[in-house]
């Protein structure tokens, strides 16, 4: 009879991912060493490499886990829900910006996120993992937008994918290229711009 409970190996995965996150935040991507993660997690190197063959694979798994910890709110108020979600994305990205930084006064760079983007461009298998990770998460937000459209809170012609591209694309542009801050105020302005549009209201 099959045993109930957590899948076999789940505790090992948990220890590895927890250790990997701690090291990634402490040392940044440049100092992220898979062998050190195995030692900290108390597992054999072969055990870790069977699951994640390179540090890029392991870093993607860590980011995926961080994403899974962020809830997609669905209170029925699409403006508030999107603002809260974008803010939570910003919190995670800002955390990644600080990875490995010893001095909080240092200018924040794109950090770990930029490294993963570069790895995805260099290695097709990493690119496939990154795209799958975002696709899985984005489905939750697209479902939120679909429900808002169905109940009349969005224009019937709204394309959920395009609307979400406007939000997520702007956040990652700000992170990867401009380096400007991403905070609650920016999330509010971004959602307002996406939902209200920039065209003037014309008279009937």
Short mmCIF file of C-alpha atoms in Angstrom, two decimals:
data_model
loop_
_atom_site.label_atom_id
_atom_site.label_comp_id
_atom_site.label_asym_id
_atom_site.label_seq_id
_atom_site.Cartn_x
_atom_site.Cartn_y
_atom_site.Cartn_z
CA UNK A 1 0.00 0.00 0.00
CA UNK A 2 1.37 3.42 -0.93
CA UNK A 3 2.30 5.64 1.98
CA UNK A 4 0.51 8.93 2.39
CA UNK A 5 2.28 12.22 3.04
CA UNK A 6 4.97 14.19 1.27
CA UNK A 7 6.52 12.66 -1.87
CA UNK A 8 9.77 10.79 -1.40
CA UNK A 9 12.67 13.22 -1.64
CA UNK A 10 10.54 16.29 -0.81
CA UNK A 11 12.45 16.90 2.43
CA UNK A 12 15.73 16.71 0.53
CA UNK A 13 14.50 19.16 -2.09
CA UNK A 14 13.34 21.49 0.66
CA UNK A 15 16.73 21.49 2.37
CA UNK A 16 18.55 22.08 -0.90
CA UNK A 17 16.31 24.93 -2.05
CA UNK A 18 16.42 26.59 1.36
CA UNK A 19 20.21 26.39 1.45
CA UNK A 20 20.44 27.61 -2.14
CA UNK A 21 18.27 30.64 -1.41
CA UNK A 22 20.33 31.54 1.65
CA UNK A 23 23.59 31.33 -0.28
CA UNK A 24 22.23 33.18 -3.30
CA UNK A 25 21.07 36.06 -1.14
CA UNK A 26 24.29 36.16 0.87
CA UNK A 27 26.83 35.78 -1.93
CA UNK A 28 25.00 36.85 -5.08
CA UNK A 29 25.06 34.98 -8.35
CA UNK A 30 28.81 35.26 -8.77
CA UNK A 31 29.45 33.58 -5.43
CA UNK A 32 26.72 30.99 -5.84
CA UNK A 33 28.46 27.58 -5.72
CA UNK A 34 26.49 24.35 -6.04
CA UNK A 35 28.98 22.31 -3.99
CA UNK A 36 28.60 24.76 -1.09
CA UNK A 37 24.82 24.41 -1.30
CA UNK A 38 25.13 20.62 -1.05
CA UNK A 39 27.37 20.95 2.00
CA UNK A 40 25.04 23.41 3.72
CA UNK A 41 22.00 21.27 2.93
CA UNK A 42 23.72 18.14 4.24
CA UNK A 43 23.29 16.15 1.04
CA UNK A 44 25.70 14.41 -1.29
CA UNK A 45 26.81 16.41 -4.31
CA UNK A 46 25.56 13.63 -6.57
CA UNK A 47 22.11 13.94 -4.99
CA UNK A 48 21.98 17.63 -5.82
CA UNK A 49 23.41 17.30 -9.32
CA UNK A 50 20.86 14.62 -10.20
CA UNK A 51 18.15 17.14 -9.54
CA UNK A 52 19.84 20.31 -10.82
CA UNK A 53 22.91 19.69 -13.00
CA UNK A 54 24.22 23.29 -12.99
CA UNK A 55 23.95 26.37 -10.84
CA UNK A 56 21.72 27.93 -13.49
CA UNK A 57 19.22 25.07 -13.12
CA UNK A 58 19.32 25.42 -9.35
CA UNK A 59 18.89 29.19 -9.47
CA UNK A 60 15.82 28.82 -11.70
CA UNK A 61 14.35 26.38 -9.16
CA UNK A 62 14.98 28.89 -6.35
CA UNK A 63 13.28 31.71 -8.26
CA UNK A 64 10.35 29.43 -9.13
CA UNK A 65 9.90 28.63 -5.48
CA UNK A 66 9.97 32.34 -4.58
CA UNK A 67 7.31 32.99 -7.21
CA UNK A 68 5.11 30.22 -5.85
CA UNK A 69 5.15 31.89 -2.44
CA UNK A 70 3.52 35.02 -3.91
CA UNK A 71 -0.26 34.74 -3.88
CA UNK A 72 -2.36 36.12 -6.72
CA UNK A 73 -5.10 38.06 -4.91
CA UNK A 74 -8.66 37.83 -6.20
CA UNK A 75 -10.88 40.01 -4.05
CA UNK A 76 -13.15 41.17 -6.85
CA UNK A 77 -11.44 44.59 -7.05
CA UNK A 78 -9.26 44.23 -10.16
CA UNK A 79 -7.45 47.54 -9.64
CA UNK A 80 -6.48 46.69 -6.07
CA UNK A 81 -5.65 43.08 -6.93
CA UNK A 82 -3.32 44.04 -9.78
CA UNK A 83 -1.65 46.74 -7.72
CA UNK A 84 -1.03 44.33 -4.84
CA UNK A 85 0.34 41.68 -7.20
CA UNK A 86 2.65 44.08 -9.03
CA UNK A 87 3.88 45.34 -5.67
CA UNK A 88 4.68 41.77 -4.60
CA UNK A 89 6.60 41.23 -7.84
CA UNK A 90 8.53 44.40 -7.03
CA UNK A 91 9.31 43.16 -3.52
CA UNK A 92 10.79 39.95 -4.92
CA UNK A 93 12.77 41.73 -7.63
CA UNK A 94 14.14 44.26 -5.17
CA UNK A 95 15.19 41.38 -2.95
CA UNK A 96 17.08 39.88 -5.88
CA UNK A 97 18.68 43.26 -6.54
CA UNK A 98 20.21 43.18 -3.08
CA UNK A 99 21.59 39.65 -3.38
CA UNK A 100 25.27 39.57 -2.48
CA UNK A 101 25.46 43.27 -1.69
CA UNK A 102 27.46 44.06 1.40
CA UNK A 103 26.70 47.78 1.40
CA UNK A 104 23.06 48.86 1.20
CA UNK A 105 24.28 52.22 -0.14
CA UNK A 106 25.53 50.57 -3.34
CA UNK A 107 23.53 51.24 -6.46
CA UNK A 108 21.08 48.42 -7.02
CA UNK A 109 21.60 46.53 -10.25
CA UNK A 110 19.42 43.90 -11.89
CA UNK A 111 21.62 41.30 -10.17
CA UNK A 112 20.39 37.71 -10.17
CA UNK A 113 17.56 38.43 -12.60
CA UNK A 114 19.98 39.72 -15.24
CA UNK A 115 22.19 36.66 -14.76
CA UNK A 116 19.25 34.32 -15.35
CA UNK A 117 18.18 36.26 -18.43
CA UNK A 118 21.73 35.92 -19.78
CA UNK A 119 21.81 32.19 -18.93
CA UNK A 120 18.47 31.70 -20.69
CA UNK A 121 19.87 33.38 -23.80
CA UNK A 122 23.04 31.25 -23.76
CA UNK A 123 21.53 27.85 -23.01
CA UNK A 124 18.33 26.64 -24.73
CA UNK A 125 17.43 24.27 -21.88
CA UNK A 126 17.68 27.07 -19.31
CA UNK A 127 15.62 29.29 -21.59
CA UNK A 128 12.94 26.62 -21.80
CA UNK A 129 12.88 26.30 -18.00
CA UNK A 130 12.60 30.05 -17.50
CA UNK A 131 9.80 30.37 -20.05
CA UNK A 132 7.91 27.46 -18.49
CA UNK A 133 8.32 28.98 -15.04
CA UNK A 134 6.84 32.30 -16.10
CA UNK A 135 4.11 30.71 -18.21
CA UNK A 136 2.93 28.66 -15.23
CA UNK A 137 2.77 31.71 -12.98
CA UNK A 138 1.29 33.99 -15.60
CA UNK A 139 -1.65 31.61 -16.12
CA UNK A 140 -2.82 32.54 -12.63
CA UNK A 141 -2.82 36.25 -13.44
CA UNK A 142 -4.44 35.72 -16.83
CA UNK A 143 -7.20 33.81 -15.07
CA UNK A 144 -7.68 36.76 -12.72
CA UNK A 145 -8.01 39.12 -15.68
CA UNK A 146 -10.39 36.78 -17.50
CA UNK A 147 -12.69 36.65 -14.48
CA UNK A 148 -12.63 40.44 -14.18
CA UNK A 149 -13.57 40.77 -17.85
CA UNK A 150 -16.39 38.25 -17.50
CA UNK A 151 -17.98 40.14 -14.62
CA UNK A 152 -17.72 43.45 -16.51
CA UNK A 153 -14.87 45.06 -14.62
CA UNK A 154 -12.78 45.24 -17.82
CA UNK A 155 -13.78 46.20 -21.34
CA UNK A 156 -15.07 43.14 -23.25
CA UNK A 157 -12.34 43.61 -25.88
CA UNK A 158 -9.55 43.55 -23.30
CA UNK A 159 -6.79 41.06 -24.13
CA UNK A 160 -5.60 39.71 -20.76
CA UNK A 161 -2.22 38.69 -22.16
CA UNK A 162 -1.53 42.13 -23.61
CA UNK A 163 -2.69 43.87 -20.45
CA UNK A 164 -0.41 41.74 -18.31
CA UNK A 165 2.46 42.29 -20.76
CA UNK A 166 2.03 46.03 -20.17
CA UNK A 167 2.43 45.55 -16.43
CA UNK A 168 5.13 42.89 -16.22
CA UNK A 169 7.06 44.27 -19.18
CA UNK A 170 7.26 47.70 -17.60
CA UNK A 171 8.48 46.27 -14.29
CA UNK A 172 11.24 44.21 -15.88
CA UNK A 173 12.25 47.09 -18.17
CA UNK A 174 12.65 49.26 -15.10
CA UNK A 175 14.67 46.55 -13.36
CA UNK A 176 16.93 45.45 -16.22
CA UNK A 177 17.50 48.69 -18.10
CA UNK A 178 16.70 51.89 -16.24
CA UNK A 179 17.60 50.76 -12.72
CA UNK A 180 14.92 53.04 -11.27
CA UNK A 181 13.05 52.14 -8.09
CA UNK A 182 10.11 49.76 -8.14
CA UNK A 183 7.81 50.41 -5.20
CA UNK A 184 4.14 50.63 -4.23
CA UNK A 185 3.79 54.08 -5.74
CA UNK A 186 5.14 52.88 -9.07
CA UNK A 187 2.83 49.85 -8.96
CA UNK A 188 -0.17 52.12 -8.43
CA UNK A 189 0.79 54.46 -11.29
CA UNK A 190 1.51 51.52 -13.59
CA UNK A 191 -1.84 49.82 -12.96
CA UNK A 192 -3.70 53.11 -13.32
CA UNK A 193 -2.02 53.79 -16.64
CA UNK A 194 -2.77 50.29 -17.95
CA UNK A 195 -6.41 50.28 -16.85
CA UNK A 196 -7.33 53.90 -17.61
CA UNK A 197 -5.23 54.35 -20.72
CA UNK A 198 -3.59 57.56 -21.91
CA UNK A 199 -6.17 58.83 -24.38
CA UNK A 200 -8.34 61.77 -23.37
CA UNK A 201 -12.00 61.11 -22.64
CA UNK A 202 -14.13 62.43 -25.50
CA UNK A 203 -17.61 63.75 -25.15
CA UNK A 204 -20.60 61.74 -26.33
#
